[in-house]
Structures are given as structure tokens and as C-alpha cells.
Coordinates of C-alpha atoms and ligand atoms in Angstrom, one line a residue:
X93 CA 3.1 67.2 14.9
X94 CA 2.7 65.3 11.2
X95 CA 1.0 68.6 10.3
X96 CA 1.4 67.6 6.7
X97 CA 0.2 64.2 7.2
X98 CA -3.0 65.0 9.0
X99 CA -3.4 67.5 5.5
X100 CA -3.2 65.2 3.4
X101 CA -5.2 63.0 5.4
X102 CA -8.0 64.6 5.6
X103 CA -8.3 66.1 2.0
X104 CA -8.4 61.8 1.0
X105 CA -11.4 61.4 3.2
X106 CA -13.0 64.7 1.7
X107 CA -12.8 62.8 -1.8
X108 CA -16.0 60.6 0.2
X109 CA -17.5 63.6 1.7
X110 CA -18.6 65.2 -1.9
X111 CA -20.4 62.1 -3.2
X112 CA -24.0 61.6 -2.4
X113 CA -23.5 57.9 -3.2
X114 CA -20.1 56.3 -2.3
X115 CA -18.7 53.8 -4.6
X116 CA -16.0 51.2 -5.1
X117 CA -14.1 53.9 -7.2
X118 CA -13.8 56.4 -4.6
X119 CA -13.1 54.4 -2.1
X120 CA -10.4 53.6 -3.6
X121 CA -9.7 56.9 -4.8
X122 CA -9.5 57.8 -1.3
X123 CA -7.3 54.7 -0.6
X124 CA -4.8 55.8 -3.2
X125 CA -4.7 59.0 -1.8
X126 CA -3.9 57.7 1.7
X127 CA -1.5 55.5 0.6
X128 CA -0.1 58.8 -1.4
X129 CA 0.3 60.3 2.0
X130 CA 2.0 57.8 3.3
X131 CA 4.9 58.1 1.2
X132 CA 4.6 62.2 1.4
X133 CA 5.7 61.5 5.1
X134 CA 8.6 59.4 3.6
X135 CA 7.2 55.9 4.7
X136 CA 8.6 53.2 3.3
X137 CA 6.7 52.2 -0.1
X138 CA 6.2 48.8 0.9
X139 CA 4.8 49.5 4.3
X140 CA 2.2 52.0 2.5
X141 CA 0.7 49.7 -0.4
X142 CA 0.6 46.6 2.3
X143 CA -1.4 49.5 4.8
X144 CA -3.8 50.6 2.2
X145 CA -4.2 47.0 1.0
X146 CA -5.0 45.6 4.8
X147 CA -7.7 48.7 5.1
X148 CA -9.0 47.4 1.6
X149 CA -9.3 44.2 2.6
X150 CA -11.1 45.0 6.2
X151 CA -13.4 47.7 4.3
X152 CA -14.5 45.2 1.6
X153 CA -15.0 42.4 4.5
X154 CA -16.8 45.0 6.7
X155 CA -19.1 45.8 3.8
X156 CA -18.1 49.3 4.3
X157 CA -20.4 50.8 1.1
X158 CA -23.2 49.4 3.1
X159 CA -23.2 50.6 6.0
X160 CA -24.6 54.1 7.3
X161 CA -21.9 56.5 7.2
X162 CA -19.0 54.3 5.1
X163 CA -17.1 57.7 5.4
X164 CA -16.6 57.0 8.9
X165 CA -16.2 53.6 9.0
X166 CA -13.4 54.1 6.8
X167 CA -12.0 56.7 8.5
X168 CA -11.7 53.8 12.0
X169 CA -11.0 51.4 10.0
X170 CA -7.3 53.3 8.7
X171 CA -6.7 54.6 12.7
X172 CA -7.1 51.0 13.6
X173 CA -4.5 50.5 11.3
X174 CA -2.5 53.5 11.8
X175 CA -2.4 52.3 15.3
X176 CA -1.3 48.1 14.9
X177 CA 1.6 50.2 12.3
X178 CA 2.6 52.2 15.0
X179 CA 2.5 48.7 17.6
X180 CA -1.0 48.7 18.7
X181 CA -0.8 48.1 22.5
X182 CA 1.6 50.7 24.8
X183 CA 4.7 49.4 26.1
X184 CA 6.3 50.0 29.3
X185 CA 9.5 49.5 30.6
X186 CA 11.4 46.1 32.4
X187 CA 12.3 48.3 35.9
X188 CA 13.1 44.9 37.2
X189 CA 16.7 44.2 39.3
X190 CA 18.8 46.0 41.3
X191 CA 19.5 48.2 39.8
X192 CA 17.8 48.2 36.8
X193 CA 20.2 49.1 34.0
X194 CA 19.2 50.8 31.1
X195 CA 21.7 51.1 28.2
X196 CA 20.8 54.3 25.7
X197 CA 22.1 53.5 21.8
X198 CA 22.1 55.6 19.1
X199 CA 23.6 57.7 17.1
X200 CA 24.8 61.5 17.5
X201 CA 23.1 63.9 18.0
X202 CA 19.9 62.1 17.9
X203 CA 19.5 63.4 21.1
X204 CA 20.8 60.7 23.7
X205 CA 21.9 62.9 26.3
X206 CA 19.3 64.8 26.6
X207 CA 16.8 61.9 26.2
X208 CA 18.7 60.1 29.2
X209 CA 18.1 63.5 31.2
X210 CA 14.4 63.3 30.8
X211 CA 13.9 59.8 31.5
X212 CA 16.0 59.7 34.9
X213 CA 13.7 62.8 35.8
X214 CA 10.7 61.2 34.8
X215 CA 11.6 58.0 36.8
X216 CA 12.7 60.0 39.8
X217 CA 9.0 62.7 40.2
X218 CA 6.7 59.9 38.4
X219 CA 7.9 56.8 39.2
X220 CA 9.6 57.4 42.9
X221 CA 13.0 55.8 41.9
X222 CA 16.8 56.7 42.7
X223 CA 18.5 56.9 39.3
X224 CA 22.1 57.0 38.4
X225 CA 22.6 58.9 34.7
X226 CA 26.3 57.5 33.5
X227 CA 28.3 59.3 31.4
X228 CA 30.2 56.5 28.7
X229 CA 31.1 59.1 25.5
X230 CA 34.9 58.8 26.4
X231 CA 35.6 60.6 23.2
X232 CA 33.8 63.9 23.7
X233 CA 34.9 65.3 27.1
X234 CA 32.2 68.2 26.4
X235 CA 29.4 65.1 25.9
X236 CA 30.4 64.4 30.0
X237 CA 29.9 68.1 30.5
X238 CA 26.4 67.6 29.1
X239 CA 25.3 65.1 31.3
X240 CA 26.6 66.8 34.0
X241 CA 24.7 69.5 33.2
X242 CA 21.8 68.0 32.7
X243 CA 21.6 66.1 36.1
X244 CA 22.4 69.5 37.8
X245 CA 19.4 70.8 36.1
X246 CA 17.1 67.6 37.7
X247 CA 19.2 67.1 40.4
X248 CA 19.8 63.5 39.7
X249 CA 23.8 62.6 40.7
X250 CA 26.5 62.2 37.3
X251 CA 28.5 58.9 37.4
X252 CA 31.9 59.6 35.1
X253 CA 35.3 58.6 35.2
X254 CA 36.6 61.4 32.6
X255 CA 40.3 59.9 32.8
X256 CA 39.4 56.4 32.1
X257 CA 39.1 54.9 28.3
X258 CA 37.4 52.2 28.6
X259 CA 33.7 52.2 28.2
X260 CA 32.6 48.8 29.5
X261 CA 35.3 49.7 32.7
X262 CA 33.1 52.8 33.4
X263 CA 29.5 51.2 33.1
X264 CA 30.9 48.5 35.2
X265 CA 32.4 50.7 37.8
X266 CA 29.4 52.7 37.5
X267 CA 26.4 49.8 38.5
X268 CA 29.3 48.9 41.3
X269 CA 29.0 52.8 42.8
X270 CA 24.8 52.4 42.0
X271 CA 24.7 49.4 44.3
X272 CA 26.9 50.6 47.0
X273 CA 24.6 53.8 47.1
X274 CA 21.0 52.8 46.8
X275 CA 20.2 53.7 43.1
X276 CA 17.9 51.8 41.9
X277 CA 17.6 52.8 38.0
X278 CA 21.3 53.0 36.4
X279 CA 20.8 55.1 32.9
X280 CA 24.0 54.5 30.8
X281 CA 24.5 57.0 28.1
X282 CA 26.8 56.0 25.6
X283 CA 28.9 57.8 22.4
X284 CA 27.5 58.0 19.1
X285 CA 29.0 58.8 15.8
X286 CA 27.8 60.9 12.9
X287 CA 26.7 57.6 11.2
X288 CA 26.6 53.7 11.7
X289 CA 30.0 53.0 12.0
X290 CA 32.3 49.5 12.9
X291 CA 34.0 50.9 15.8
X292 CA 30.9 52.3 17.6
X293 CA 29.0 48.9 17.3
X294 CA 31.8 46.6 18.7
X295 CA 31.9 49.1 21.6
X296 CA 28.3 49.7 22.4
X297 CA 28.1 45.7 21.8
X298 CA 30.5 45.3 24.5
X299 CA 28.9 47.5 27.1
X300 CA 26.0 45.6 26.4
X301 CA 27.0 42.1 26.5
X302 CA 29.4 43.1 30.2
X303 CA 26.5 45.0 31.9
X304 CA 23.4 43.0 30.7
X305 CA 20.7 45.8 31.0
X306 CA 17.3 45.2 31.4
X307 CA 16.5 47.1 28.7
X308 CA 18.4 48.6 25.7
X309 CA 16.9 51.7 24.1
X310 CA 17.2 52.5 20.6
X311 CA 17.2 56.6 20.6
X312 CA 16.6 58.5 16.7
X313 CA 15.2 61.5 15.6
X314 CA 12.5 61.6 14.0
X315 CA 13.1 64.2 11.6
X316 CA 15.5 61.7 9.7
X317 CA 12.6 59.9 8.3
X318 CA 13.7 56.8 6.8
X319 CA 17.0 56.9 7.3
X320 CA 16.1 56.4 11.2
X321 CA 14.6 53.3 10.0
X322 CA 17.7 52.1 8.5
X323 CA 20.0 53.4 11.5
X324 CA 17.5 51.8 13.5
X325 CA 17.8 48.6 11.9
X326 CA 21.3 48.7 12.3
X327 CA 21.2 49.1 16.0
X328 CA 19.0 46.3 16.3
X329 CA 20.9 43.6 13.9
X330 CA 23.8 44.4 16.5
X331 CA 22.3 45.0 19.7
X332 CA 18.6 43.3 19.7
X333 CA 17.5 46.2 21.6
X334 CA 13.9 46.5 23.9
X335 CA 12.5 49.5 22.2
X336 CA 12.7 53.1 20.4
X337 CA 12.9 56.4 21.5
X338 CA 11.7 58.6 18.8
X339 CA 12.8 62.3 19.6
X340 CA 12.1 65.7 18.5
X341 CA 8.4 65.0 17.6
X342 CA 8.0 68.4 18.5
X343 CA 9.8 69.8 15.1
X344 CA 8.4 69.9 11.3
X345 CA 8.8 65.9 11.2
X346 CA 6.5 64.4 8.4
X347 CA 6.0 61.0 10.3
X348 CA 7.7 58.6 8.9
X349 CA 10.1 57.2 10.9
X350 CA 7.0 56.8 13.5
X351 CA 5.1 54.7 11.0
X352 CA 7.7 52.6 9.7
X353 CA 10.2 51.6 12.7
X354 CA 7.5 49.0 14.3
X355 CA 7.4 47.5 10.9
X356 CA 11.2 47.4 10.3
X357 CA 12.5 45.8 13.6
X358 CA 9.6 45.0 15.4
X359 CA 10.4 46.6 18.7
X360 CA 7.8 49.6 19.9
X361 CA 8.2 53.1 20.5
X362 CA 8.1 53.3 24.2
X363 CA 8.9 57.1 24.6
X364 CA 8.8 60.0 22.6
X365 CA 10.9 63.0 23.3
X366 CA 8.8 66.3 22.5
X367 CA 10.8 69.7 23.2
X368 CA 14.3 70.5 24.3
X369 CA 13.0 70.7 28.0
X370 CA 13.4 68.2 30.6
X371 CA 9.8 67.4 30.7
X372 CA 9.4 66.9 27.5
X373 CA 8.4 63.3 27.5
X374 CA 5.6 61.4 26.5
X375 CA 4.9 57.6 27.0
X376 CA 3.8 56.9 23.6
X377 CA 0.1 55.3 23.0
X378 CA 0.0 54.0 19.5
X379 CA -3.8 54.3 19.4
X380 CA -3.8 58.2 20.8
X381 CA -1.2 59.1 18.2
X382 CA -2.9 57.9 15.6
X383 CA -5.8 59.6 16.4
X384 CA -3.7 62.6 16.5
X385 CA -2.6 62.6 13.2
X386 CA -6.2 61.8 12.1
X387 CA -7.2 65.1 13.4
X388 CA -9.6 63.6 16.2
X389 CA -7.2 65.2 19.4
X390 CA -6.0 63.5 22.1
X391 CA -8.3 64.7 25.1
X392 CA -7.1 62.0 27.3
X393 CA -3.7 63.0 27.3
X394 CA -3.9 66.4 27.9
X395 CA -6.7 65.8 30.8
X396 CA -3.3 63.4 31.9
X397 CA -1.0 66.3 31.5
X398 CA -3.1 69.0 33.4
X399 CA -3.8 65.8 36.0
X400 CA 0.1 65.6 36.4
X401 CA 0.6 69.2 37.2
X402 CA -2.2 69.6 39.4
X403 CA -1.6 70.4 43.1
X404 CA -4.7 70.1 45.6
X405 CA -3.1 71.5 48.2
X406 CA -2.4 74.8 45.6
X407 CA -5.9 74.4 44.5
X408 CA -7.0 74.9 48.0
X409 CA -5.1 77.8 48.6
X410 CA -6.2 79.1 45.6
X411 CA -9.5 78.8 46.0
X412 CA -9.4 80.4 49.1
X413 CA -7.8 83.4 47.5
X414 CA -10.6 83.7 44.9
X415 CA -13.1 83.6 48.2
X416 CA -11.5 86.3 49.6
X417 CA -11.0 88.0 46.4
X418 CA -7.3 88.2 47.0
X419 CA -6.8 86.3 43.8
X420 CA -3.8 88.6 42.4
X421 CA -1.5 88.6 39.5
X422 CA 1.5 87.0 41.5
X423 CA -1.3 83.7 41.2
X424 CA -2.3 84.4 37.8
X425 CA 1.9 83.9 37.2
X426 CA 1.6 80.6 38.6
X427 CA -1.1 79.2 37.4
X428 CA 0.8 80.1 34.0
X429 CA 3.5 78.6 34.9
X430 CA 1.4 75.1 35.7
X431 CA -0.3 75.5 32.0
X432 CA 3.7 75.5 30.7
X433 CA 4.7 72.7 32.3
X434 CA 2.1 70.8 30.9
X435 CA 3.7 71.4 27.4
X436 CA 4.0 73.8 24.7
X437 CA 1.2 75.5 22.8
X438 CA 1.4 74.0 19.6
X439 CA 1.3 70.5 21.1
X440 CA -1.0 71.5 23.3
X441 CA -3.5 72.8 20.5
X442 CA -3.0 69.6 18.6
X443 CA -4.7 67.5 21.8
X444 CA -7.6 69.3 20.7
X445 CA -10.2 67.6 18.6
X446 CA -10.3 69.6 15.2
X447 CA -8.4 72.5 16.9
X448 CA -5.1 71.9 14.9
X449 CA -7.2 72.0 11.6
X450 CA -9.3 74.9 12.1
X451 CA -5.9 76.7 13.4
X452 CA -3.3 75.2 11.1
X453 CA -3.1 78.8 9.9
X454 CA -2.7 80.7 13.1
X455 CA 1.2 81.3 14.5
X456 CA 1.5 80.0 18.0
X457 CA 4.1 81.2 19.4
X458 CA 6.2 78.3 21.4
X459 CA 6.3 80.8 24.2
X460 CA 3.1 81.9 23.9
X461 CA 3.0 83.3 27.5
X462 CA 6.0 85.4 27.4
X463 CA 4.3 88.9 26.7
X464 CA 1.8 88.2 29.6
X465 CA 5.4 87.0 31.9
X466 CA 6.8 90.2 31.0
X467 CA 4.1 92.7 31.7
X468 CA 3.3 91.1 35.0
X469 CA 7.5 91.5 35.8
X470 CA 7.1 95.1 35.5
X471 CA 4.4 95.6 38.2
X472 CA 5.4 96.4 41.3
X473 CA 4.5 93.4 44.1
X474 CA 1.5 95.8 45.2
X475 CA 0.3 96.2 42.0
X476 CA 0.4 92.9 41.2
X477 CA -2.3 92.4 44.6
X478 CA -4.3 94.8 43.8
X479 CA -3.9 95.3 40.7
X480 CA -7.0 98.3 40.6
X481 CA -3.8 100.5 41.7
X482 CA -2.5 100.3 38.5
X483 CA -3.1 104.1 36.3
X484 CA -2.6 105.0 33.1
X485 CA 0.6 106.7 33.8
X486 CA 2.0 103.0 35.1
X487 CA 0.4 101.4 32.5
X488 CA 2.4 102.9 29.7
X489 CA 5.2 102.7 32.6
X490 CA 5.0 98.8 32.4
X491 CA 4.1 98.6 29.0
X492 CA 7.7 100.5 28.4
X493 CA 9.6 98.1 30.9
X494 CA 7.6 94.9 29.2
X495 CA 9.0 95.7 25.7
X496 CA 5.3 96.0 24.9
X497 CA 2.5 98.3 23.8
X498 CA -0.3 100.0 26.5
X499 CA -2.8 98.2 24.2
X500 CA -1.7 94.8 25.2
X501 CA -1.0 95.5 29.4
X502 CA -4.9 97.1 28.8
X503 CA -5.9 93.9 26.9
X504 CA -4.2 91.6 30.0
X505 CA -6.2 93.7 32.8
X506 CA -9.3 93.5 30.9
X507 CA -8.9 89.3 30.6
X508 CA -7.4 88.9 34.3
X509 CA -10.5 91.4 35.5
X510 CA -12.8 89.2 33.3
X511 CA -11.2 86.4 34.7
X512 CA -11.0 87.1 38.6
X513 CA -15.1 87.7 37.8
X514 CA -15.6 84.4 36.5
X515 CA -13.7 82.3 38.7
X516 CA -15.7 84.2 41.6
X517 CA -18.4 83.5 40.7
X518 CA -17.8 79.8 40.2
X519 CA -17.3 80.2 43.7
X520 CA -20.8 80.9 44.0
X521 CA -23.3 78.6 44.8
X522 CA -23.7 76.2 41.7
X523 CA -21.9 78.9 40.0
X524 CA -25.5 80.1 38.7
X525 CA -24.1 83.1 37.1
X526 CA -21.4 81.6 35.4
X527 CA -23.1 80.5 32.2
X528 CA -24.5 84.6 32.1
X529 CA -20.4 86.0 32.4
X530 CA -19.8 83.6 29.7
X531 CA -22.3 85.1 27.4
X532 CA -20.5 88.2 28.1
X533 CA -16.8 87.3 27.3
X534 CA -17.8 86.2 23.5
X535 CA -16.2 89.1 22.4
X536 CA -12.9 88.9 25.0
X537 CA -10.5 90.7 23.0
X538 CA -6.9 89.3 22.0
X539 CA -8.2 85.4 22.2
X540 CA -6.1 82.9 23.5
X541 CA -2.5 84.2 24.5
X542 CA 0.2 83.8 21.6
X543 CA -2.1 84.1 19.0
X544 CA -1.2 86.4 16.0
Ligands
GTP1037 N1 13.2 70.1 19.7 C1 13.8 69.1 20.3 N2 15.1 69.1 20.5 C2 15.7 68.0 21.1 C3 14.9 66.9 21.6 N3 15.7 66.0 22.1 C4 17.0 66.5 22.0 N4 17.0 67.7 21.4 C5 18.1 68.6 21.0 O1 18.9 67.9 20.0 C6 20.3 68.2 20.2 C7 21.1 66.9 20.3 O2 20.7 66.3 21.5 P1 21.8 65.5 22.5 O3 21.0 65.0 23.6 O4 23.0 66.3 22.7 O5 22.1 64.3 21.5 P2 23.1 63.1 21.7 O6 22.5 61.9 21.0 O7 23.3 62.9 23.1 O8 24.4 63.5 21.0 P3 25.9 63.2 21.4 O9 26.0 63.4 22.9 O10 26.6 64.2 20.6 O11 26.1 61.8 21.0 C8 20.3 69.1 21.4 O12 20.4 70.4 21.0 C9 19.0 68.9 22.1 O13 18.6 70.0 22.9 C10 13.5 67.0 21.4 O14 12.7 66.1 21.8 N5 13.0 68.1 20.8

């Protein structure tokens, strides 16, 4: 995420590192160069030099060559400011009335649908509401397939009326048939057109003014860089919507539609869409993104994410597997499954204070886990208990039905033996030996899964 940004970043703060004594001029050598970056992630000029002017301003008030470490101060002082450019404070969502309507705008192909998808199934296992997703693209019969589709996949029920033509008929209809049936969240997806045109903004305009939602979201990808700004912009002359949806953070997007859009139309990013899966979701935190993109991590968010996806009553269970040693490969599977849920690698790696830097070379693949899915596949259910049954004869076996190489089904016993070892021993009491086994895995071959 803003890989490039977080570069360039980082090399302006290094012009302060090499100086013994840090000076007006490279401090605002290091300003240019942030401001240079700025623009390298296709922020809008004006938003950069007013940026790098505010920090100016704030460093030369704080007395930043002064202080101890002026490298550091400077380095808040531009997150503090990444973070008011990105809307300072988090913003939730108006889940008042019955229902509570939300209207989805944008354009197509900036992912809508799916976006729609995600948010009725966030609301439905986080939030403990009864959504209704509503299909209103009477253009594209296949965009009512997709929604259909998608609340099949999260089990959230597809209001559509594919012989009708009228848009603000169906949303109407639609609140009608949430109201007779207890939904208490109405998501109205609407069409979108290749670009901002007439036609589409009188009709999303009059859905909006006939149902009145509680909230309008503005949806864009954010690999369109500015032009999301200006599509955005758009939208919001037209519709005066609640917030953005920034989608497909998860791709090669340099940043700038996240950094400018605030600044544009004054509305926050409330959610950011960051895979093609239906969990991919993330309330955004201004504050933790710019931290992100600063290189410092975002622990808190991924101790949320492993919070979300943790099960006691599994745990228990688990733990008393490890007790009786009985801890097999069958739980190894879900326990990887768990780690996938929480996200993909990548995005995973980039919570990580200074991981993404000191990895931004190594390949991670997005499914890091599938060699280690497929090997444990091909074991037969004993095996996978008791996984000592397992010879060299069925190793190459399972290596052959994995699509992999004996090395790597060798490499995977090794870590799960290694593995089934340490998590016994933290079973222990005060898990005394634990620090000693950790000693001992330094040299764990292979590293984390994924890694080339
Ligand atoms: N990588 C990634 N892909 C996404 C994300 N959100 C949506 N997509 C993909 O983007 C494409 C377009 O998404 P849709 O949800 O169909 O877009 P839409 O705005 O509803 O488009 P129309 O229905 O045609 O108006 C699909 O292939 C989605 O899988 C995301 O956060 N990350």
C-alpha cells in the first residue's frame, strides 16, 4: 500500500539523518523532497505546497532545529499532517431509522457492487444488523446477477425487480419490502457509467432526493489518482454525499486520491475496500494510515484483525489438543485459515513497524499459504493426526499429489514438528523452556511461508 510513497518518504528524512548538525537548508531540503513526493503519488500540486508549507510553518514555531532529535520531530510533525489531510478524526456511519438506507454512488467499475457486498456483511457479523442489498443498475441485467451473487456468497437476501425501469420505483419498493420484513439496514446499489455523465446524475439524484438515505456513499478507486478526485467532486456538487469509499487499496495505488479527496470535498473516507474478498474491509483511521505510509506499522490494527478472528471457545479446544499432544495438521489447516481471514500477506506485512521497508524486496505471494494448503490435502486424514506415520515413500507421494518438491513437504514437517514443540511447551508451567526452543529455531529453514 503507497509502497512508492513510503520510498520516497523515507529517503527525504534520510537527507537529515547524514548531517551531524541540521540546518534551515536541509530542512527544507527535506521539505522539498516531501512535497516532491507528494506529487509522485499524483496529489494535487496545490494540496502538496500548502502541506509542506503548514509543516514549515509548525516546525519553525516548534523550534524544531532546537530540539533533541529535530529528525524526529519532523518526522510527527508531517504524520500529524498527513493525518488532518487524510480527515484527522475516524468517521462512522449514521445507522439511525428504520431502516437505515444507505445509497452507494459512483461510477463503474469502481467497484460498487462488490463494495455494497462487503459492507452488508460487515454490518450483518460485526454490527448484528438485518441488511437488505438492492439491486438499482436497470441497465446491466448481468450488474443484478452480481449482486445476487454476491449476497449468496454472505447470505444476505437480493431485493430486485429485473423487469421494472424505473430506478427510484425499485428503491422505493425495495425500503417498502425492508420494512415489511424486519431489515433494518437497506444498501441501495445503483448504475454507474464509464465516466460523469448527465443522464446518470439526474437519476442517482432522483433516487436520492425520493428515498432520503441516511447516508450517501461516494465509492472510487483509488488507483485513478486524481481523476477520483475530480469524479468525486462531481458526485458531491450533485448529490452532497456523507463520505468516500476508497477501493482497491490493496493494488499498486500511489496515494493520491487518499490524500487529496478530504481536501477537495470535505467529506471523509469512512471505509476502504482492500482485496476482491468479501472481508476485505477496513474502517479507515486517518492517523493509522498515515503512520503506515510513514513506515511506523499499524500494530493496532492488526492486534484488531487477529482480535476479530479469534474464537475462545476454538482456543480452548485447541489448547486442549496441544495438552494432549493431539495437536494435528487438520488444526494447523485451521489455524491457517484464521491467519487468512485476517487479510492478505502483503497487507499484513505492511502493519508491521519497518517490516515493509526491510522487505520491500522480498515477493509475497497473495496466497502465501497455498503450498502449505496443498501438501496438507494430500495426506491422508491419519496422517494428518499423527503425522510421525508419514515415510519417505509418502512424502515424495504427497509432494507429487501437492504439485510440490519432497524438499518443501520435509521443510513443512520440520516447522509443524518445531512448532507442535513450542506451543507444548508453552503449555508448560510459565512456559520456562520456551525462550531455550526459541534459541533453537534461529535457523528454521524456509522463513515465513510465501517468501521467495
Ligand atoms: N483488488 C481489489 N479489487 C476490487 C476491490 N473492490 C472491487 N474490486 C474489483 O473491481 C472490479 C469492479 O468491481 P464492481 O464491484 O463490479 O464495480 P461496480 O462499481 O459495481 O461496477 P458496475 O456494477 O459495473 O457499475 C471487480 O472485478 C471487483 O472484484 C478491492 O478493494 N480490491
Amino acid at each position: 500500500m503507497f509502497d512508492n510513497l513510503s520510498d520516497k518518504l523515507d529517503k527525504a528524512f534520510h537527507i537529515l539523518k547524514g548531517h551531524g548538525k541540521i540546518t534551515e537548508v536541509n530542512v527544507a531540503d527535506t521539505l522539498k523532497e516531501v512535497r516532491r513526493a507528494l506529487l509522485d503519488a499524483d496529489v494535487n500540486f496545490k494540496i502538496a505546497k500548502d502541506f509542506t508549507a503548514r509543516v514549515k510553518e509548525k516546525a519553525i514555531g516548534q523550534d524544531v532545529l532546537t530540539t533533541l532529535q529535530p529528525g524526529q520531530l519532523l518526522v510527527k510533525l508531517v504524520k500529524d499532517e498527513l493525518t488532518e489531510l487524510m480527515g484527522g478524526d475516524v468517521a462512522g456511519i449514521n445507522l439511525q431509522g428504520t431502516p437505515s438506507v444507505i445509497l452507494m454512488s459512483g461510477l463503474q467499475g469502481s467497484g460498487k457492487t462488490t463494495f455494497s457486498g462487503k459492507l452488508a456483511n460487515y454490518l450483518q457479523t460485526k454490527k448484528n444488523k438485518k441488511p437488505l442489498l438492492v439491486a438499482c443498475d436497470i441497465y446491466r441485467p448481468a450488474a443484478i446477477n452480481q449482486l445476487h451473487v454476491v449476497g449468496d456468497q454472505i447470505g444476505v437476501e437480493v431485493y430486485s425487480e429485473p423487469e421494472n425501469k424505473n430506478p427510484v420505483e425499485i428503491a422505493q419498493n425495495a425500503i417498502k419490502h425492508a420494512k415489511a420484513n424486519g431489515f433494518n439496514i437497506v444498501i441501495v446499489d445503483t448504475a454507474g457509467r464509464l465516466a460523469v455523465d448527465k443522464e446518470m446524475m439526474d437519476e442517482i439524484a432522483r433516487v436520492h432526493k425520493a428515498i432520503q438515505p441516511q447516508e450517501t456513499l461516494f465509492v472510487v478507486d483509488s488507483m485513478t489518482g486524481q481523476d477520483a478526485v475530480n469524479t468525486a467532486k462531481a458526485f458531491n456538487d450533485i448529490l452532497n454525499f456523507d463520505g468516500v469509499i476508497l477501493t482497491k487499496l490493496d493494488g499498486d495505488t500511489r496515494g493520491g486520491a487518499a490524500l487529496s479527496i478530504k481536501s477537495v470535498v470535505n467529506k471523509p473516507i469512512k471505509f476502504v475496500g482492500t482485496g476482491e474478498k468479501m472481508e476485505a474491509i477496513d474502517v479507515f483511521y486517518p492517523d493509522r494510515m498515515a503512520e503506515r505510509i510513514l513506515g511506523m506499522g499499524d500494530v493496532v490494527s492488526l492486534v484488531e484483525r487477529a482480535q476479530e478472528q479469534f474464537d475462545e471457545e476454538e482456543a480452548r479446544k485447541l489448547q486442549k489438543k496441544i495438552a494432549k499432544n493431539e495437536f494435528g495438521f487438520d488444526d494447523f489447516l485451521t489455524q491457517i485459515q484464521q491467519v487468512k481471514k485476517m487479510g492478505n500477506m502483503k497487507d499484513l506485512v505492511g502493519m508491521i513497524p519497518g517490516a515493509s521497508k526491510a522487505m520491500k524486496d522480498v515477493e509475497i505471494e497473495d496466497d502465501a499459504f497455498k503450498h502449505i494448503e496443498a501438501i496438507i490435502h494430500s495426506m491422508t486424514p491419519i496422517e494428518r493426526k499423527k503425522p510421525a506415520l508419514i515415510d519417505v515413500k509418502r512424502k515424495a507421494r504427497i509432494a507429487k499429489g501437492s504439485g510440490t518438491k519432497i524438499e518443501q513437504v520435509n521443510q513443512l514437517m520440520k516447522q509443524f514438528d518445531q512448532m507442535s514443540k513450542m506451543m507444548k511447551m508453552m503449555q508448560g508451567p510459565g512456559g520456562k523452556n520456551l525462550m531455550k526452543m526459541m534459541g533453537g529455531m534461529k535457523g528454521m529453514p524456509g522463513g515465513m511461508p510465501g517468501m521467495k
